[in-house]
Short mmCIF file of C-alpha atoms in Angstrom, two decimals:
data_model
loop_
_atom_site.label_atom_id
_atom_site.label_comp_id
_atom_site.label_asym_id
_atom_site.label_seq_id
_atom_site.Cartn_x
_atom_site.Cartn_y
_atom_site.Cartn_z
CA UNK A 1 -39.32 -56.86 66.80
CA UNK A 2 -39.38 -54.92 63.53
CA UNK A 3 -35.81 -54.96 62.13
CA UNK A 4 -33.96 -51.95 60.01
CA UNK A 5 -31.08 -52.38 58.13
CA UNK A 6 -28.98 -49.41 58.29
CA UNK A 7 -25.55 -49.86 55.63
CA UNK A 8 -22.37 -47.94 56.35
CA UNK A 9 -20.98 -46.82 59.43
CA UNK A 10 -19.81 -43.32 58.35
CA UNK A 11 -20.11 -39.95 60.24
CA UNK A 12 -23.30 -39.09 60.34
CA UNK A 13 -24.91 -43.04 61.14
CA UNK A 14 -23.92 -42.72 65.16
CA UNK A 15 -26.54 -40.35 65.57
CA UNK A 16 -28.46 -41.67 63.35
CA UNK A 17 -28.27 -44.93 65.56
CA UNK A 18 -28.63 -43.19 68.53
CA UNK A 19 -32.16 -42.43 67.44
CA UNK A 20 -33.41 -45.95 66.71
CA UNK A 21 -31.92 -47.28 69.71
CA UNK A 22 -33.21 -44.80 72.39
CA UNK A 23 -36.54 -45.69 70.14
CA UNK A 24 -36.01 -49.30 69.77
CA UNK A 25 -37.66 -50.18 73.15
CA UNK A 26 -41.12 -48.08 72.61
CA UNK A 27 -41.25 -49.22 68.89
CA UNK A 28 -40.05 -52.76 69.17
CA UNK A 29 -36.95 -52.09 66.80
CA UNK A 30 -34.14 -54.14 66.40
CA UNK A 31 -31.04 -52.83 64.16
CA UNK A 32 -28.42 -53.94 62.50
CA UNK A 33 -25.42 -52.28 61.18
CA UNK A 34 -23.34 -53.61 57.93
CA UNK A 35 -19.69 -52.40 56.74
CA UNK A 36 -17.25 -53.26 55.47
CA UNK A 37 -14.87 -52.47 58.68
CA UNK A 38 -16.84 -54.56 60.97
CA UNK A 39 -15.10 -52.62 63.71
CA UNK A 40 -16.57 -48.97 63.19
CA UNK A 41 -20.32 -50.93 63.04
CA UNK A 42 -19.08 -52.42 66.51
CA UNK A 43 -17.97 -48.69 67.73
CA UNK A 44 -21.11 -47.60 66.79
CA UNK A 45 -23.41 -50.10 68.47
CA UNK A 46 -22.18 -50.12 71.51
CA UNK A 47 -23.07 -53.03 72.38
CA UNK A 48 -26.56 -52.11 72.83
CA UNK A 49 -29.05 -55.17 73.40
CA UNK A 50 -31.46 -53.93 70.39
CA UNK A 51 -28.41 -53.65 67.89
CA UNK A 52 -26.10 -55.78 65.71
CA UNK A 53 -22.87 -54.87 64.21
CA UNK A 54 -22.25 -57.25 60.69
CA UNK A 55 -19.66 -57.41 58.42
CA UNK A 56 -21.31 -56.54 55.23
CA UNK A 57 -19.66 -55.53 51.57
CA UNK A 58 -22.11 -53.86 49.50
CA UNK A 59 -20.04 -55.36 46.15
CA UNK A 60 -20.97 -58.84 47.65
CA UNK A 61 -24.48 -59.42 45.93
CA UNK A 62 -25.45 -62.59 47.86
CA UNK A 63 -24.57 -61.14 51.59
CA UNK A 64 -26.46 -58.08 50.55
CA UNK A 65 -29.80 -59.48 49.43
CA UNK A 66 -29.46 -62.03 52.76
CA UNK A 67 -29.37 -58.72 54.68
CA UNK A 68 -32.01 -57.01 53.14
CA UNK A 69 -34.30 -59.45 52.66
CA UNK A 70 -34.58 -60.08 56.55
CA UNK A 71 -35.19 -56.43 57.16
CA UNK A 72 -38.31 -54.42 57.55
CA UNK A 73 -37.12 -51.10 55.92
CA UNK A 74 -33.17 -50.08 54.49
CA UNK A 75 -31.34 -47.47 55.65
CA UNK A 76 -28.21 -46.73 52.85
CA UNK A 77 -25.83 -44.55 54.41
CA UNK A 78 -23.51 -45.22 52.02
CA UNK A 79 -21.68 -43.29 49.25
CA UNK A 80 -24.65 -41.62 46.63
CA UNK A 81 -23.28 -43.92 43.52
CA UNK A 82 -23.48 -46.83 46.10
CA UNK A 83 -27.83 -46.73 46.97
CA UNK A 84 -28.19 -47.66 43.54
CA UNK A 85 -27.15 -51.21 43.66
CA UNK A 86 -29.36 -51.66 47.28
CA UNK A 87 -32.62 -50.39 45.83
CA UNK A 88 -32.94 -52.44 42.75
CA UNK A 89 -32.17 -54.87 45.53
CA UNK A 90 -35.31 -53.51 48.22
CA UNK A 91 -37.03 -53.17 45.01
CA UNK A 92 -36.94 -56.55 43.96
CA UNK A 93 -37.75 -57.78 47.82
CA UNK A 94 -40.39 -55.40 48.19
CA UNK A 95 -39.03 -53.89 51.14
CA UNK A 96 -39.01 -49.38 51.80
CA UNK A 97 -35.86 -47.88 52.03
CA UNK A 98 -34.03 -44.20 53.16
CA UNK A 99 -31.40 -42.44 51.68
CA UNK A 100 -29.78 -38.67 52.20
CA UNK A 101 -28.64 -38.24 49.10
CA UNK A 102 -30.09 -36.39 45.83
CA UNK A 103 -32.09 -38.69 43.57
CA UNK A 104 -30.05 -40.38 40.55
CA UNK A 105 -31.25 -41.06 37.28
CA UNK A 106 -30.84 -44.68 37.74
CA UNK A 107 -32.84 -44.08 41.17
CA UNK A 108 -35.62 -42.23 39.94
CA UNK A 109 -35.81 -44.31 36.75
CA UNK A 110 -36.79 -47.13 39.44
CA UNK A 111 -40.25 -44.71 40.40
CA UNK A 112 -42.52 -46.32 38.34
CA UNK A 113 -41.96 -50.18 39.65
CA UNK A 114 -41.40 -48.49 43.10
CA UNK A 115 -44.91 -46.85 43.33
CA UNK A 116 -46.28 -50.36 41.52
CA UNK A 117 -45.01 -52.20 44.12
CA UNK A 118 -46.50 -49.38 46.91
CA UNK A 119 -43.12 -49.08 48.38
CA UNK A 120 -41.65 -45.56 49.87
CA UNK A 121 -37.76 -45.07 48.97
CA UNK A 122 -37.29 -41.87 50.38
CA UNK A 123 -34.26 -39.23 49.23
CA UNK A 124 -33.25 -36.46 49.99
CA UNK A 125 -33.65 -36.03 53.88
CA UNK A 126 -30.59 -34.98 55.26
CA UNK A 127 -29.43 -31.80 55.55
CA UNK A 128 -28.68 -30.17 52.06
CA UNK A 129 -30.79 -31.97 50.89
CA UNK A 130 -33.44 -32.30 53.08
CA UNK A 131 -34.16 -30.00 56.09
CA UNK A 132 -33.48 -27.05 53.11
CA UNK A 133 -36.37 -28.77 51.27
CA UNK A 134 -38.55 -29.26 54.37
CA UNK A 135 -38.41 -26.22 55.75
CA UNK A 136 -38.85 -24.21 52.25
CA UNK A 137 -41.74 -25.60 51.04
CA UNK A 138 -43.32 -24.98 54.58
CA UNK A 139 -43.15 -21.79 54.34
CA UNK A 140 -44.37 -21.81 50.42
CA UNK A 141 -47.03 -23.64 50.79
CA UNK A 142 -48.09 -21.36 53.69
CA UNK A 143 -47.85 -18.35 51.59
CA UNK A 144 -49.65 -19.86 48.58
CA UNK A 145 -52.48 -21.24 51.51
CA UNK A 146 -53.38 -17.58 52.37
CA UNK A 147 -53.60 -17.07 48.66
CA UNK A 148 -49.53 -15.33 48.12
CA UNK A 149 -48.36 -15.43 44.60
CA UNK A 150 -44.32 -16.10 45.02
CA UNK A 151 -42.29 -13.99 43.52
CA UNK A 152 -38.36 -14.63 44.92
CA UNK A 153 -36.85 -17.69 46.65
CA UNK A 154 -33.08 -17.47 47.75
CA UNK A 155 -31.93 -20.36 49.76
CA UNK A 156 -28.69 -20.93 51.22
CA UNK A 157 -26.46 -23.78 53.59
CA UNK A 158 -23.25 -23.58 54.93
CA UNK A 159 -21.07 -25.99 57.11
CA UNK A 160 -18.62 -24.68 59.30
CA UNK A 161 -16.70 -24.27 62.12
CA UNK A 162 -18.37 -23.23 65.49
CA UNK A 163 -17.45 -19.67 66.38
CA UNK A 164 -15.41 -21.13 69.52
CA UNK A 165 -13.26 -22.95 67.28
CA UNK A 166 -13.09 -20.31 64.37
CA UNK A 167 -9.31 -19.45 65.23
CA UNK A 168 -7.69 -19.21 61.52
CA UNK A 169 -7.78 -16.68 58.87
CA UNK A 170 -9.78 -18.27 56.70
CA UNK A 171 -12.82 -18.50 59.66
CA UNK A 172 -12.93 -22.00 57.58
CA UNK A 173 -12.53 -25.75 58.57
CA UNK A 174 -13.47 -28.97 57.03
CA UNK A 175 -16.52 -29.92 58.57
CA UNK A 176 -17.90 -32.87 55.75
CA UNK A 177 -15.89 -34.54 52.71
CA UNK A 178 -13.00 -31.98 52.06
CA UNK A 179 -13.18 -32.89 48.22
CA UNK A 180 -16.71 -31.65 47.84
CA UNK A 181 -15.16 -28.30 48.84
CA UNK A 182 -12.21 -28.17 46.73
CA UNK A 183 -14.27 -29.14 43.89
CA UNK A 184 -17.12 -26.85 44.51
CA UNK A 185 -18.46 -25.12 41.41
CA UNK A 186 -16.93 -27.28 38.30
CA UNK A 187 -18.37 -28.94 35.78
CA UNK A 188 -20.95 -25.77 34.38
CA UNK A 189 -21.51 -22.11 35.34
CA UNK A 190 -24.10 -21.61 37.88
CA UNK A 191 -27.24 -20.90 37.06
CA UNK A 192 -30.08 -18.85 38.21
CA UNK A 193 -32.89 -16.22 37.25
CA UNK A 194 -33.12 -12.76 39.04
CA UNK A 195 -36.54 -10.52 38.40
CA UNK A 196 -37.36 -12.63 35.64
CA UNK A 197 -33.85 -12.71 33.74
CA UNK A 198 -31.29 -15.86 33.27
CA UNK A 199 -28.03 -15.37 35.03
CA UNK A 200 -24.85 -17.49 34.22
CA UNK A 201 -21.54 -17.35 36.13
CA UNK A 202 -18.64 -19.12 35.16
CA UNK A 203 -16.82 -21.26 37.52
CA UNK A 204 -13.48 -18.67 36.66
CA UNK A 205 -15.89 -15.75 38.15
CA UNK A 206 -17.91 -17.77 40.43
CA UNK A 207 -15.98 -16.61 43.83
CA UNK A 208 -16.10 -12.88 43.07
CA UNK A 209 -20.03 -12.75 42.39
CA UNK A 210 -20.97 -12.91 46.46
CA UNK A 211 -24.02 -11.92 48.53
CA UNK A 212 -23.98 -10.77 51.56
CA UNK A 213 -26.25 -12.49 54.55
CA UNK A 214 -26.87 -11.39 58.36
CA UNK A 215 -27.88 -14.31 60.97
CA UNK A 216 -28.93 -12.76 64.24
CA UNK A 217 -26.26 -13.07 67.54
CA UNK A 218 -24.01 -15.13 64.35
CA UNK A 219 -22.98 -12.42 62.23
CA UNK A 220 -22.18 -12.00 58.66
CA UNK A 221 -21.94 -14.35 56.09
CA UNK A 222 -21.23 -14.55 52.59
CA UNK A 223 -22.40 -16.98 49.97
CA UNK A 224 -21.42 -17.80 46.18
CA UNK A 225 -23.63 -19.27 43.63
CA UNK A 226 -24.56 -22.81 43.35
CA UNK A 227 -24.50 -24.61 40.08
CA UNK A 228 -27.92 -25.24 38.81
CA UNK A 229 -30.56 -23.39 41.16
CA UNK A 230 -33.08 -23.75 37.99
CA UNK A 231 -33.62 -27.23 39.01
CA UNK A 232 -35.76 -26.40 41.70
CA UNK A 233 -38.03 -24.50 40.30
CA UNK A 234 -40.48 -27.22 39.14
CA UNK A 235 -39.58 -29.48 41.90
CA UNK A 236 -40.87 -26.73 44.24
CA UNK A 237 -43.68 -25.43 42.11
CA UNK A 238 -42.35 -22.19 41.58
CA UNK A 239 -42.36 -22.12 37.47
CA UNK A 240 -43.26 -18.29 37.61
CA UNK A 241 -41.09 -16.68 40.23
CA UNK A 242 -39.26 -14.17 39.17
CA UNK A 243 -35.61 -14.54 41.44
CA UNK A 244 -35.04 -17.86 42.26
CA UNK A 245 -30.96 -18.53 43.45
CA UNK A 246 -29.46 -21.44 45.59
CA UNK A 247 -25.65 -20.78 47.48
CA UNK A 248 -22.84 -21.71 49.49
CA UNK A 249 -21.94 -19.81 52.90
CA UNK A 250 -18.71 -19.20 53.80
CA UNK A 251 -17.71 -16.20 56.31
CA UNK A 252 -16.65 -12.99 54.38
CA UNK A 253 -13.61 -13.17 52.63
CA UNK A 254 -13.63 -16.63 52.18
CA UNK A 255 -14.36 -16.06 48.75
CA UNK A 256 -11.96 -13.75 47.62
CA UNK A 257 -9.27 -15.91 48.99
CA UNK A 258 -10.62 -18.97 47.36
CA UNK A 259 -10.56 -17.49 43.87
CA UNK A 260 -5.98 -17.59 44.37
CA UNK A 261 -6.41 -20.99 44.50
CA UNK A 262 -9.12 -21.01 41.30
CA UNK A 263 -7.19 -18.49 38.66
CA UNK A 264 -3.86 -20.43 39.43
CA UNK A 265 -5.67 -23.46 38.45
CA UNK A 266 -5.01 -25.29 41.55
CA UNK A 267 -8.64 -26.65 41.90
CA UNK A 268 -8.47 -28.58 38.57
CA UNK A 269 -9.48 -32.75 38.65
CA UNK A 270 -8.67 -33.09 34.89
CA UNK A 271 -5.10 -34.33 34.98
CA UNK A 272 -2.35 -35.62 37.00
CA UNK A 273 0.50 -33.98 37.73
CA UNK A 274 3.43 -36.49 37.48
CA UNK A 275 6.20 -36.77 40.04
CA UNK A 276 3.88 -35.49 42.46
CA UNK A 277 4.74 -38.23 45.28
CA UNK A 278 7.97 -36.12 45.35
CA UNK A 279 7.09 -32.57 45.56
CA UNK A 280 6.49 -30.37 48.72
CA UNK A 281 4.01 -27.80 49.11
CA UNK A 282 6.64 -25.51 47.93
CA UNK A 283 7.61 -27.06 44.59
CA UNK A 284 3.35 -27.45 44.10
CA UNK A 285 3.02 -24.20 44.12
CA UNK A 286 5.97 -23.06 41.87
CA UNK A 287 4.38 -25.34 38.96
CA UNK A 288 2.06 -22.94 38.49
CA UNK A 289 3.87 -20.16 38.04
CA UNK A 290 6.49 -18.68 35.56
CA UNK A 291 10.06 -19.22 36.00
CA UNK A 292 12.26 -16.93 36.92
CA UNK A 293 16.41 -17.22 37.50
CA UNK A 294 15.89 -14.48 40.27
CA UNK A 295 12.94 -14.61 41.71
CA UNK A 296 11.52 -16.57 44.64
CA UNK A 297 8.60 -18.28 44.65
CA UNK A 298 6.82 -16.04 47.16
CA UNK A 299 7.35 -13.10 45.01
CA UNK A 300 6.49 -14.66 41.36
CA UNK A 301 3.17 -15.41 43.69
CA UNK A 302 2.66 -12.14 44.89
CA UNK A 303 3.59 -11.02 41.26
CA UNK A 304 0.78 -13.46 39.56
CA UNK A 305 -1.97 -12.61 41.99
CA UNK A 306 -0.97 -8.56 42.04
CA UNK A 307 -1.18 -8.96 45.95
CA UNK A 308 1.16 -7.20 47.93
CA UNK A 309 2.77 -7.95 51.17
CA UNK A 310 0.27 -6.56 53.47
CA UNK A 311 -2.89 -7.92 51.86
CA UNK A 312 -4.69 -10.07 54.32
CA UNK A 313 -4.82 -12.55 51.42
CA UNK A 314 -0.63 -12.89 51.62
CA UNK A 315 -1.37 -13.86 55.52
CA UNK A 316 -4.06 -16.73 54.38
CA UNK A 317 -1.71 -17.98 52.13
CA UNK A 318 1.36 -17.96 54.50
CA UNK A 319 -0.73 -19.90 56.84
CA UNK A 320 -1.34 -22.90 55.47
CA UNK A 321 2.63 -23.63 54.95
CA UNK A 322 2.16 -23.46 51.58
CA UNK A 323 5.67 -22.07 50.85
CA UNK A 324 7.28 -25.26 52.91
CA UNK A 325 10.17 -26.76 51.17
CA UNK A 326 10.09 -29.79 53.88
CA UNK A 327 6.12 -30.15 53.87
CA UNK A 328 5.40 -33.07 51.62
CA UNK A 329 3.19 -34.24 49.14
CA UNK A 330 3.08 -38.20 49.61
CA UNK A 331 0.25 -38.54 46.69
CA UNK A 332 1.16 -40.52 43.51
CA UNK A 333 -0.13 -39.72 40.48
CA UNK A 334 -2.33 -36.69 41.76
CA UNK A 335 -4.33 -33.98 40.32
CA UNK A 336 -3.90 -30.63 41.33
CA UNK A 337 -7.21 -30.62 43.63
CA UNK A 338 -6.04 -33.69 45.37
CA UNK A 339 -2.90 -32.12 46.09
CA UNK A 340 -4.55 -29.04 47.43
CA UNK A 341 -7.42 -31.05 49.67
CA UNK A 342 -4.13 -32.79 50.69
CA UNK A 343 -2.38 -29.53 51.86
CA UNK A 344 -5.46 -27.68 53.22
CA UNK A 345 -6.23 -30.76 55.12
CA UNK A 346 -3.34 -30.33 57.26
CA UNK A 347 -4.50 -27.25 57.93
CA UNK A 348 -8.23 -27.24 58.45
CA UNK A 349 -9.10 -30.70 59.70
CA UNK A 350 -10.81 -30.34 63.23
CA UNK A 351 -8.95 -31.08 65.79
CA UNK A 352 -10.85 -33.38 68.74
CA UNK A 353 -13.31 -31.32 71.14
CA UNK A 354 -13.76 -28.99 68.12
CA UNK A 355 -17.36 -28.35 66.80
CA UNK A 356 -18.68 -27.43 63.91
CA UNK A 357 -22.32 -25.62 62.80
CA UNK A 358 -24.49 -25.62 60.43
CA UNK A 359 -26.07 -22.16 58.80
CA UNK A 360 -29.11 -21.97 56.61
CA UNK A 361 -30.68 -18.61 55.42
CA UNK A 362 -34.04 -19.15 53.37
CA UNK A 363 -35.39 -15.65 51.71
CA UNK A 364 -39.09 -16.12 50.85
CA UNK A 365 -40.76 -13.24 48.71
CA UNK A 366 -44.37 -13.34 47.58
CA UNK A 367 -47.00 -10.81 46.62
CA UNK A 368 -51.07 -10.93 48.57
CA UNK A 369 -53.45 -8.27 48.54
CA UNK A 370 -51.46 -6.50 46.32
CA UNK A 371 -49.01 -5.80 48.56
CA UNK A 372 -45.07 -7.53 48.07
CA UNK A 373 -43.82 -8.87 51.39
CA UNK A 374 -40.71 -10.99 52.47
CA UNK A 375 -40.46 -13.32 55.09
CA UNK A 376 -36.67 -14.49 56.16
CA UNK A 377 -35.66 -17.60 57.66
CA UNK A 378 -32.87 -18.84 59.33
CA UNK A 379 -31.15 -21.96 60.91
CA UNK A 380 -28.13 -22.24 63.20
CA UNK A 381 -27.46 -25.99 64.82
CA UNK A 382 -24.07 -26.52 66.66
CA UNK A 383 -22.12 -29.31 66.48
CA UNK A 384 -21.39 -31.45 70.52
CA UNK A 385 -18.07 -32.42 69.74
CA UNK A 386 -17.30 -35.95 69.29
CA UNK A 387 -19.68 -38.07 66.51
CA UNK A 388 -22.41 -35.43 67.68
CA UNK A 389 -21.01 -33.47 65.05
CA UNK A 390 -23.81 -30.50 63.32
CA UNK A 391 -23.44 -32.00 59.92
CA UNK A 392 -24.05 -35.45 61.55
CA UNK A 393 -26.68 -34.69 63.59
CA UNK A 394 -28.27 -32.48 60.43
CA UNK A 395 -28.63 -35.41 58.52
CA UNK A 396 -28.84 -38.46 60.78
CA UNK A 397 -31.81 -37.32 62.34
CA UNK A 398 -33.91 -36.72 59.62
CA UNK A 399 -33.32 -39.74 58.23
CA UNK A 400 -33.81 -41.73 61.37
CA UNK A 401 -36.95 -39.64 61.80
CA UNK A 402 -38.39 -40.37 58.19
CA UNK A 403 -37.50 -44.46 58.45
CA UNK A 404 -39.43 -44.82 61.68
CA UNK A 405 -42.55 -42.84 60.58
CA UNK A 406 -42.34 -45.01 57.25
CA UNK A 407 -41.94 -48.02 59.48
CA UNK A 408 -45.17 -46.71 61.47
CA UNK A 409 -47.15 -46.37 58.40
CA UNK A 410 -47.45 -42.45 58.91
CA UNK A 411 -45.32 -41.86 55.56
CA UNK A 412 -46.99 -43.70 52.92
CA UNK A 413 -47.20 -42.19 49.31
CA UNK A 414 -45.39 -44.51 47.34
CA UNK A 415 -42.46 -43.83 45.04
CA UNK A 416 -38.96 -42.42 44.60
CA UNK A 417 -39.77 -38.71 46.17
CA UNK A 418 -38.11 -36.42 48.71
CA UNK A 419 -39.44 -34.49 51.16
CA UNK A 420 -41.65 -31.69 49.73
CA UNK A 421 -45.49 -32.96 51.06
CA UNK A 422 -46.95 -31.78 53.81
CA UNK A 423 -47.30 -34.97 55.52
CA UNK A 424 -43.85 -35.69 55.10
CA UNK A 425 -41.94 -32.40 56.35
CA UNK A 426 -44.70 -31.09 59.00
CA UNK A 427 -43.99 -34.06 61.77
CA UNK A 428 -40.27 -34.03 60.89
CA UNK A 429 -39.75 -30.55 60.80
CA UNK A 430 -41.93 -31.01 64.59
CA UNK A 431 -39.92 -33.49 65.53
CA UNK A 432 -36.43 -31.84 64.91
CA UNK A 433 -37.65 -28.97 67.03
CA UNK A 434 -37.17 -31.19 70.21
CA UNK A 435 -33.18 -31.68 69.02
CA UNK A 436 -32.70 -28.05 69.02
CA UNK A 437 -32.86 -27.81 64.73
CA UNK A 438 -35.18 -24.69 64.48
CA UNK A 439 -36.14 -22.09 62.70
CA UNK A 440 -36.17 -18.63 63.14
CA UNK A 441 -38.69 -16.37 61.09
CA UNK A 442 -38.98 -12.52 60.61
CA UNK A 443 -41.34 -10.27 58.11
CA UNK A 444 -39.11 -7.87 56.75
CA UNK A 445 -39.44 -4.98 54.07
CA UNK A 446 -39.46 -6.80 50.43
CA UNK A 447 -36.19 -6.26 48.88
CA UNK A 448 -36.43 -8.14 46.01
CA UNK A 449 -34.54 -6.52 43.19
CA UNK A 450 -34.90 -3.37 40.80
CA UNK A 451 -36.38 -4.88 37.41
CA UNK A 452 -35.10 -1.31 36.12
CA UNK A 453 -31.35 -3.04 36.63
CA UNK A 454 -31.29 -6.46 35.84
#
């Protein structure tokens, strides 16, 4: 039996498990699954003959290198700052190991020892990112194959909540870590280049700059800007495009509703708001805006935002309580963003039996034969309910998909990478097919931009 180590038992490792052990008879697997609560590794296993649940803190340096060092490949589904401390680890032991998140500096600064060594510690394959990376540079490649010069790249991912369940004004719930979306944007303006020309939107502006997106029998979508899409320029060898912009989707007016929260400053990590164990939603609210010996806080709200009574923006805000003078805040020491992911969550957290889905739009425009065309591609998977969540099943697969075909010896390039090679993304991209994760493509008239306007 050929043993993988997979750490954490979060949300998306049950179906990442369910994988490996419908494979583990065929492939002569045996699994085991460390965390620290020893009891969601036990829910997880099931009890299955070809899996072990372990007790197993990553901060404990001797149990972790006993662990790894019996396995055949690593599987770190834990936090991003946590894989660090586990690869120097499979480094050091010689063994392969899988992540979903993006590559650290401390991670790739391991590449050179990695590929010495002829190990594979692959990043990067989960969802976003991963199956965005996958499925892009399939489609580049193809265009550049048949000789296509690229000219535009938009790419865009979006968790949310399954039409079926999309029963608030906000068409929004939290689907993934809540504090990723309150947080969404900070720390730079985003960055991008349309037709050739560097675009920079601060984070104060960056819910009012929106495109619009259509996804057949879904509907419309919207999506802001995210923070650095000049990253991926090199990484997907696209140093001369002209337009090249990354986003967020949200349904329409998701946006627009957002920015309240933003120009109050509601969203801010910086500082921590004292007393905030004792304040309700109400008295959060009124700290952010000017006093007043006669006016209520509803109306010095309405007053700040310039929204009046029948805005559909009023109704979002009213529904999420947030003028409750018995709702309460049981955070000490909080910033205002905790605070907020604290109120929203008691709003948008699904409820059980509710699914969730995950959107991706890729735009692909490219010049051949002198003639500009645009090919548009587009992703919907939807979530079972239960663990079988869309974001779950979004990035557990791919992962479980990319640490068996290492394990097989059909992914085999050594070195800190993610997913951009041909022999990587073709049989996973295959593979994901049979699970329903798809892809649906359409030539359409290049739209592009007007160079006369940019």
């Amino acid at each position: 039996m050929r043993h993988i180590l997979v750490i954490g038992a979060g949300k998306s490792t049950g179906v990442l498990l369910d994988y490996l052990k419908e494979k583990s008879e065929t492939h002569q697997l045996f699994i085991t699954v460390g965390d620290k609560d020893i009891d969601q590794a036990l829910r997880l296993t099931h009890g299955h003959k070809n899996c072990e649940a372990i007790a197993l803190d990553v901060f404990n340096a001797a149990d972790r290198k006993t662990q790894i060092e019996k396995a055949d490949i690593v599987v770190s589904m834990l936090p991003a700052r946590f894989h660090i401390e586990v690869a120097k680890d499979c480094l050091k032991l010689e063994k392969n190991m899988v992540t979903a998140s993006y590559v650290s500096e401390e991670m790739q600064e391991l590449h050179d020892d990695v590929v010495k060594k002829g190990l594979v510690f692959m990043n990067e394959i989960g969802v976003d990112p991963g199956i965005d990376h996958m499925s892009a540079m399939q489609v580049i490649d193809k265009i550049k194959k048949q000789g296509g010069k690229m000219l535009l790249f938009e790419s865009f991912t979006g968790g949310l909540v399954a039409p079926e369940h999309d029963d608030n004004l906000w068409n929004y719930k939290f689907t993934w870590n809540p504090r990723n979306v309150v947080t969404a944007g900070q720390g730079g303006a985003a960055k991008f280049i349309q037709e050739g020309t560097y675009k920079y939107i601060p984070y104060n502006r960056l819910f009012r700059r929106t495109e619009f997106l259509d996804v057949e029998d879904y509907g419309r979508f919207e999506a802001y800007a995210n923070r650095n899409s000049l990253h991926y320029r090199e990484i997907y060898g696209l140093d001369d495009v002209l337009t090249l912009y990354r986003g967020t989707m949200r349904r329409v007016g998701f946006s627009r509703a957002w920015n309240m929260f933003v120009q109050l400053g509601m969203t801010d990590d910086t500082y921590v708001m004292e007393g905030s164990e004792n304040m309700s939603y109400r008295d959060f609210v009124n700290s952010f805006l000017p006093y007043s010996p006669t006016d209520s806080v509803e109306l010095k709200m309405r007053n700040e935002l310039k929204i009046d009574q029948d805005d559909i923006m009023w109704d979002k805000l009213l529904e999420l309580d947030l003028f409750s003078s018995t709702k309460m805040i049981s955070l000490k020491n909080a910033t205002p963003a905790q605070i907020l992911q604290y109120i929203l969550q008691d709003s948008w957290t699904l409820e059980e039996g509710e699914k969730d889905m995950i959107v991706m739009y890729h735009k692909f425009g490219y010049e051949l034969d002198g003639e500009r065309k645009q090919i548009d591609s587009t992703m919907v998977c939807l979530g079972e309910g239960d663990y079988k969540t869309a974001m779950a099943k979004t990035v557990g697969l791919p992962v479980a998909i990319a640490t068996l075909k290492i394990l097989d010896k059909e992914i085999t390039n050594p070195g800190v990478q993610i997913p951009i090679c041909s022999s990587v993304y073709e049989p996973i991209l295959k593979e994901l097919e049979s699970y329903d994760i798809r892809f649906r493509e359409s030539e359409t008239k290049y739209l592009g931009y007007n160079p006369i306007h940019r």
